[in-house]
Coordinates of C-alpha atoms in Angstrom, one line a residue:
M1 CA 44.3 115.7 9.3
A2 CA 45.9 116.8 12.6
L3 CA 44.7 119.7 14.5
R4 CA 47.0 122.8 15.3
A5 CA 45.1 125.9 15.1
L6 CA 47.5 127.9 17.1
G7 CA 50.7 130.3 16.6
L8 CA 54.0 129.8 14.8
G9 CA 55.5 128.1 18.1
D10 CA 52.9 126.0 18.7
L11 CA 53.5 124.7 15.0
L12 CA 57.1 124.7 15.3
T13 CA 56.9 122.5 18.7
A14 CA 54.7 120.2 17.0
L15 CA 57.1 119.2 13.9
P16 CA 58.3 116.1 15.3
A17 CA 55.1 114.5 15.9
L18 CA 53.9 115.9 12.3
R19 CA 56.8 114.1 10.7
G20 CA 56.4 111.0 12.7
L21 CA 52.9 111.3 11.9
R22 CA 53.4 111.6 8.2
R23 CA 55.9 108.8 8.1
H24 CA 53.7 106.5 9.9
L25 CA 50.8 107.3 7.2
T26 CA 53.2 106.4 4.4
S27 CA 54.0 102.9 6.0
E28 CA 50.7 102.0 7.2
L29 CA 48.3 104.0 4.7
P30 CA 49.9 104.7 1.4
G31 CA 48.7 107.2 -0.8
H32 CA 46.7 109.2 2.0
R33 CA 47.7 112.8 2.4
L34 CA 48.5 114.5 5.9
L35 CA 46.7 117.8 6.4
L36 CA 47.2 120.3 8.8
A37 CA 44.1 122.2 10.2
G38 CA 45.3 125.5 11.0
P39 CA 45.8 129.0 10.4
A40 CA 45.8 130.6 6.9
W41 CA 48.8 132.6 7.6
L42 CA 51.1 129.5 9.0
E43 CA 50.7 128.0 5.6
P44 CA 54.0 129.0 4.2
V45 CA 55.8 127.6 7.1
A46 CA 53.9 124.6 7.1
M47 CA 54.9 123.6 4.0
L48 CA 58.4 124.9 3.8
S49 CA 58.5 122.0 6.6
G50 CA 57.7 119.2 4.1
A51 CA 56.0 117.7 7.2
V52 CA 52.3 118.2 5.8
D53 CA 51.0 117.7 2.6
G54 CA 48.7 121.0 2.7
L55 CA 47.0 123.2 5.4
V56 CA 43.2 123.5 6.0
P57 CA 42.8 127.4 7.1
T58 CA 41.2 126.9 10.6
D59 CA 40.4 129.3 13.1
P60 CA 40.7 128.2 16.8
L61 CA 38.2 125.9 17.8
A62 CA 36.2 126.9 14.2
P63 CA 35.1 124.3 12.1
V64 CA 37.4 122.2 10.5
A65 CA 36.3 121.9 6.6
V66 CA 37.2 118.5 6.0
A67 CA 34.4 115.7 5.8
A68 CA 35.3 112.2 6.6
P69 CA 39.1 112.0 6.8
T70 CA 40.7 108.5 7.7
L71 CA 42.0 109.5 10.9
A72 CA 41.9 112.8 13.2
V73 CA 44.5 113.9 15.6
N74 CA 43.9 116.6 18.0
L75 CA 47.5 118.0 18.3
H76 CA 45.9 121.2 19.4
G77 CA 44.9 120.7 23.0
R78 CA 43.4 118.9 26.1
G79 CA 40.0 119.2 25.1
P80 CA 37.2 118.4 25.5
E81 CA 36.4 121.4 22.9
S82 CA 39.1 121.1 20.6
T83 CA 38.2 117.2 20.2
Q84 CA 34.5 117.7 19.7
T85 CA 35.7 119.9 16.8
L86 CA 37.4 117.0 15.0
R87 CA 34.5 114.7 16.1
R88 CA 32.1 117.2 13.6
T89 CA 34.4 116.1 11.0
R90 CA 33.2 112.3 11.3
P91 CA 36.6 110.5 11.2
A92 CA 36.8 107.2 11.0
A93 CA 39.2 106.9 14.0
L94 CA 40.2 109.7 16.5
W95 CA 43.5 110.4 18.5
A96 CA 43.4 112.5 21.3
F97 CA 44.6 113.0 24.8
D98 CA 42.0 111.8 27.7
L99 CA 39.8 109.4 25.7
P100 CA 38.0 106.9 27.4
G101 CA 40.8 103.6 27.6
G102 CA 43.3 106.2 26.0
C103 CA 46.1 108.0 26.4
A104 CA 46.2 110.7 29.5
W105 CA 47.4 114.5 29.4
E106 CA 49.0 114.5 32.6
P107 CA 52.4 112.1 32.1
P108 CA 52.7 109.2 34.3
D109 CA 56.1 110.5 35.5
L110 CA 54.6 114.0 36.3
A111 CA 52.7 112.0 39.8
Q112 CA 56.3 111.0 40.6
A113 CA 58.0 114.2 40.0
G114 CA 55.9 116.4 42.4
S115 CA 55.0 120.2 41.7
T116 CA 58.0 122.1 42.1
T117 CA 58.5 124.4 39.4
A118 CA 61.7 126.4 39.8
D119 CA 65.0 125.0 41.6
P120 CA 65.4 125.7 45.1
G121 CA 65.5 129.7 45.8
S122 CA 65.3 130.7 42.7
A123 CA 61.9 132.1 43.3
A124 CA 62.2 133.4 46.9
T125 CA 65.4 135.2 45.9
G126 CA 64.0 136.6 43.2
H127 CA 67.5 135.9 41.1
S128 CA 67.0 134.4 37.7
R129 CA 68.7 131.7 36.0
T130 CA 69.9 130.6 32.9
F131 CA 67.6 127.5 31.9
S132 CA 67.4 125.2 28.6
A133 CA 64.3 123.6 28.3
G134 CA 64.0 119.9 27.8
T135 CA 66.3 116.9 28.0
A136 CA 66.9 114.4 24.7
T137 CA 62.8 113.4 25.0
G138 CA 61.9 116.8 26.3
Y139 CA 60.8 116.0 29.7
V140 CA 62.4 117.4 32.6
P141 CA 62.6 114.8 35.8
G142 CA 61.5 116.6 38.8
L143 CA 60.3 119.8 37.7
G144 CA 56.8 118.5 37.4
N145 CA 56.2 119.2 34.0
E146 CA 56.2 118.2 30.8
H147 CA 57.8 120.3 27.6
E148 CA 55.2 120.6 24.8
V149 CA 57.4 118.8 22.4
S150 CA 57.3 115.7 24.3
R151 CA 53.3 115.8 24.8
W152 CA 52.6 115.8 21.2
C153 CA 55.1 112.8 20.6
R154 CA 53.9 110.9 23.5
L155 CA 50.6 111.2 22.5
L156 CA 51.5 109.5 18.8
A157 CA 53.5 106.9 20.8
A158 CA 50.4 105.8 22.4
H159 CA 49.2 104.9 19.0
G160 CA 52.4 102.8 17.7
V161 CA 53.9 106.2 16.0
S162 CA 57.8 106.5 16.6
C163 CA 58.4 110.4 16.9
D164 CA 62.2 112.0 17.0
P165 CA 61.8 115.0 19.5
T166 CA 64.9 116.6 18.1
E167 CA 63.6 117.1 14.5
L168 CA 62.7 120.7 15.1
G169 CA 64.3 121.9 12.0
L170 CA 63.4 123.8 9.0
P171 CA 64.8 124.2 6.0
V172 CA 66.6 127.6 5.0
P173 CA 64.6 129.5 2.2
P174 CA 67.0 129.7 -0.6
W175 CA 67.2 133.7 -0.8
L176 CA 66.9 136.8 1.7
P177 CA 66.0 140.4 0.5
P178 CA 68.7 142.9 1.6
V179 CA 68.2 144.3 4.6
C180 CA 69.8 147.6 6.3
G181 CA 72.7 146.7 3.8
W182 CA 73.5 143.4 4.3
A183 CA 72.9 140.6 2.0
R184 CA 74.1 137.2 1.1
N185 CA 74.8 135.3 -2.2
P186 CA 71.6 133.2 -2.1
T187 CA 73.6 130.2 -2.6
A188 CA 76.0 130.4 -0.3
D189 CA 74.2 129.6 3.2
R190 CA 71.4 127.8 1.6
G191 CA 71.9 125.2 4.2
T192 CA 70.9 121.1 4.2
G193 CA 67.5 121.2 4.6
G194 CA 67.5 120.5 8.1
G195 CA 67.7 123.7 10.1
E196 CA 71.5 123.8 9.8
T197 CA 72.8 126.5 7.8
Q198 CA 76.4 126.3 6.3
D199 CA 79.5 128.2 7.2
R200 CA 79.2 132.1 6.5
G201 CA 82.7 132.7 6.2
S202 CA 84.0 135.5 7.9
E203 CA 80.7 138.0 7.6
P204 CA 78.3 137.7 10.6
G205 CA 74.5 137.8 9.7
P206 CA 72.0 140.6 11.6
T207 CA 71.4 140.4 15.3
V208 CA 67.4 139.9 15.4
V209 CA 65.7 141.8 17.9
H210 CA 62.3 140.9 18.5
P211 CA 60.6 143.0 21.3
G212 CA 57.1 141.9 20.7
G213 CA 55.1 139.0 21.9
A214 CA 51.5 137.6 21.7
A215 CA 50.3 138.7 25.1
P216 CA 51.2 141.8 27.2
A217 CA 52.4 139.3 29.7
R218 CA 55.4 138.0 27.1
R219 CA 56.7 141.9 26.5
W220 CA 60.0 142.7 28.1
P221 CA 60.1 146.8 28.8
E222 CA 60.7 148.4 25.9
L223 CA 63.5 150.2 27.1
R224 CA 65.3 147.3 28.4
W225 CA 65.1 146.3 24.9
A226 CA 66.3 149.5 23.7
A227 CA 69.1 149.9 26.1
V228 CA 70.9 146.1 25.0
A229 CA 70.0 146.8 21.5
R230 CA 72.3 150.2 21.9
Q231 CA 75.3 148.1 23.9
L232 CA 75.0 145.6 21.0
A233 CA 75.1 148.0 18.1
Q234 CA 78.5 149.9 20.0
D235 CA 79.9 146.2 19.9
G236 CA 79.5 146.1 16.5
H237 CA 76.1 144.3 15.9
Q238 CA 73.9 145.3 12.9
I239 CA 70.6 145.2 14.4
V240 CA 67.2 144.8 13.1
F241 CA 64.0 145.0 14.7
T242 CA 61.7 142.2 13.7
G243 CA 57.9 141.9 14.8
S244 CA 54.4 141.9 12.9
S245 CA 52.3 144.5 11.1
A246 CA 50.5 145.2 14.6
E247 CA 54.3 145.5 16.2
H248 CA 55.6 148.2 13.8
G249 CA 55.0 151.2 16.5
L250 CA 56.9 149.2 19.2
A251 CA 59.6 148.1 17.1
L252 CA 60.2 152.0 15.8
R253 CA 60.1 153.2 19.9
V254 CA 62.8 150.6 20.7
A255 CA 65.1 151.6 17.9
T256 CA 64.6 155.5 18.7
A257 CA 65.3 154.6 22.2
A258 CA 68.3 152.9 21.0
G259 CA 69.3 155.4 19.0
L260 CA 69.5 153.4 15.9
P261 CA 67.7 154.3 12.7
P262 CA 63.8 153.7 11.2
S263 CA 65.5 151.4 8.6
T264 CA 66.4 149.1 11.4
V265 CA 63.0 148.3 11.8
L266 CA 62.0 145.6 9.7
A267 CA 58.6 144.8 11.5
G268 CA 55.9 144.3 9.7
K269 CA 57.9 144.6 6.2
L270 CA 59.0 140.6 6.3
D271 CA 56.5 137.8 5.0
L272 CA 56.9 134.6 7.0
V273 CA 59.2 132.7 4.7
A274 CA 61.3 136.4 4.6
L275 CA 61.4 135.8 8.7
C276 CA 62.7 132.4 8.4
A277 CA 65.5 133.4 5.8
L278 CA 66.1 136.3 7.8
V279 CA 66.7 134.4 11.1
A280 CA 68.6 131.1 9.6
R281 CA 71.1 133.7 8.7
A282 CA 71.3 135.6 11.9
R283 CA 74.2 135.9 14.0
L284 CA 71.8 136.5 17.2
V285 CA 68.0 136.2 18.1
L286 CA 67.3 137.8 21.4
S287 CA 63.6 137.9 21.9
A288 CA 60.8 136.7 24.5
D289 CA 59.2 133.3 24.7
T290 CA 57.5 133.5 20.9
G291 CA 57.4 132.4 17.6
V292 CA 60.9 134.0 16.8
A293 CA 62.3 131.9 19.5
H294 CA 61.2 128.4 18.0
L295 CA 62.7 129.9 14.7
A296 CA 66.2 130.4 16.1
T297 CA 65.5 126.9 17.5
A298 CA 64.7 125.3 14.2
Y299 CA 67.7 127.1 12.4
R300 CA 70.4 126.3 15.7
R301 CA 71.0 129.9 15.6
P302 CA 72.5 131.4 18.9
S303 CA 69.9 132.9 20.7
V304 CA 68.7 134.8 24.1
V305 CA 65.3 133.7 25.1
L306 CA 63.6 136.0 28.4
F307 CA 60.7 133.6 29.5
G308 CA 58.6 135.3 32.0
P309 CA 54.8 133.7 32.8
V310 CA 55.9 130.1 31.5
S311 CA 58.9 127.9 32.5
P312 CA 61.4 127.0 29.6
A313 CA 60.9 123.5 31.0
E314 CA 57.6 123.7 28.9
W315 CA 58.1 125.5 25.9
G316 CA 62.3 126.4 25.5
P317 CA 65.1 124.9 23.6
P318 CA 66.5 121.5 24.0
F319 CA 69.4 121.3 27.0
D320 CA 71.9 120.1 24.5
R321 CA 72.1 122.8 22.6
P322 CA 74.5 125.5 24.1
K323 CA 73.7 127.8 21.1
H324 CA 70.6 128.2 23.2
R325 CA 70.4 130.2 26.5
A326 CA 66.9 130.6 28.3
L327 CA 66.2 133.4 31.0
W328 CA 63.7 132.7 33.6
A329 CA 63.1 134.1 37.3
G330 CA 61.3 130.4 38.5
Q331 CA 58.0 132.3 38.6
H332 CA 55.0 131.4 36.9
S333 CA 51.9 133.7 36.0
D334 CA 48.9 133.7 33.8
P335 CA 50.8 133.7 30.2
R336 CA 47.8 135.6 28.7
G337 CA 47.7 138.4 31.2
G338 CA 47.3 141.8 30.2
F339 CA 50.8 142.9 32.1
P340 CA 54.3 142.0 31.9
A341 CA 54.7 138.8 33.8
P342 CA 56.3 139.4 37.5
G343 CA 59.2 137.1 36.1
L344 CA 59.6 138.6 33.3
L345 CA 60.2 141.9 35.0
A346 CA 63.0 140.4 37.2
L347 CA 65.3 140.1 34.5
T348 CA 67.6 142.7 34.2
V349 CA 69.6 144.1 31.0
D350 CA 72.6 143.1 32.4
Q351 CA 72.0 139.6 32.7
V352 CA 70.7 139.8 28.9
L353 CA 73.8 141.1 28.1
R354 CA 76.0 138.6 30.4
E355 CA 73.8 135.6 28.1
V356 CA 75.1 137.2 25.1
T357 CA 78.7 137.2 26.2
L358 CA 78.3 133.8 27.5
L359 CA 77.3 132.8 23.8
K360 CA 80.4 134.0 22.5
Q361 CA 82.6 132.2 24.9
G362 CA 80.5 129.0 23.9
A363 CA 79.5 128.3 27.4
C364 CA 77.1 125.4 28.0
P365 CA 73.7 126.6 29.6
T366 CA 73.3 125.6 33.2
Q367 CA 70.6 124.7 35.4

């Protein structure tokens, strides 16, 4: 059993570790099943990924309804609370960070890398920069941090489990309900199951604008999203706004301010698999640092992601993918804050539109 009772982006960044663990169990413990202890609402994506055999509905740090598993793996956090949650299941073996004689939360490279969190001058001048987060191993030397994907692969590697941090893809759901007059033949772009969609020909998909975020600190101002959507619509993009049911009002306000009809608002109207199908066929995805951004990474769809309180070196897309562009002002702050992060507010409409233009030109992300 692996514990990861968090959000969509958290699940997607743990897929390489989960896939490595599942292969290890198949080889070393044949007949065993890998269960994910996580939120019930994430079960469709967990099962779509093929990385686990089932999901045990679990709230963060709540008791896990599994008794005496052969192995319990803490992919939830540093502990001690999450590790204690797993101890209560009485596992035969427990893998977690910061256990006596075990793998440490802070990687060895971190002490040598120093504590620099931004390139020289970026935070001091207030200039944002395009920043893509991660090398082939997910770690950016010299920045004093570790990418979330790399962290959990490192934990498993300490126990002899090989993980490929590039295994971030998801299979493409085979159908997409018509939205805003846009639909595709469900067999035309089903993809290969690894996050790659096939050539769509000359018909572009919708441009997904996701204005919400898990906390106010991650939410870019509504009127700025509206300005971006308005310009892209004028440039011929078919805009749709996504979000949860709770974010429907936000998405509707952004659409109205952009001069777009309510029919463009899909927030609260798509289940999780339909959202995956939509993103997998998107022409472009624009969002803050949230789960939809990780779906764009999983499906290798062009994306512009706005980072505020947290560096993309920790949570952003891989460096080696020019289709993903991450903007960050180099300012760390509380990701659970009650107001938009200062670094997020430093990002402008013109900067976001410029990144869209650079995507069209096929420019590589710069640091």
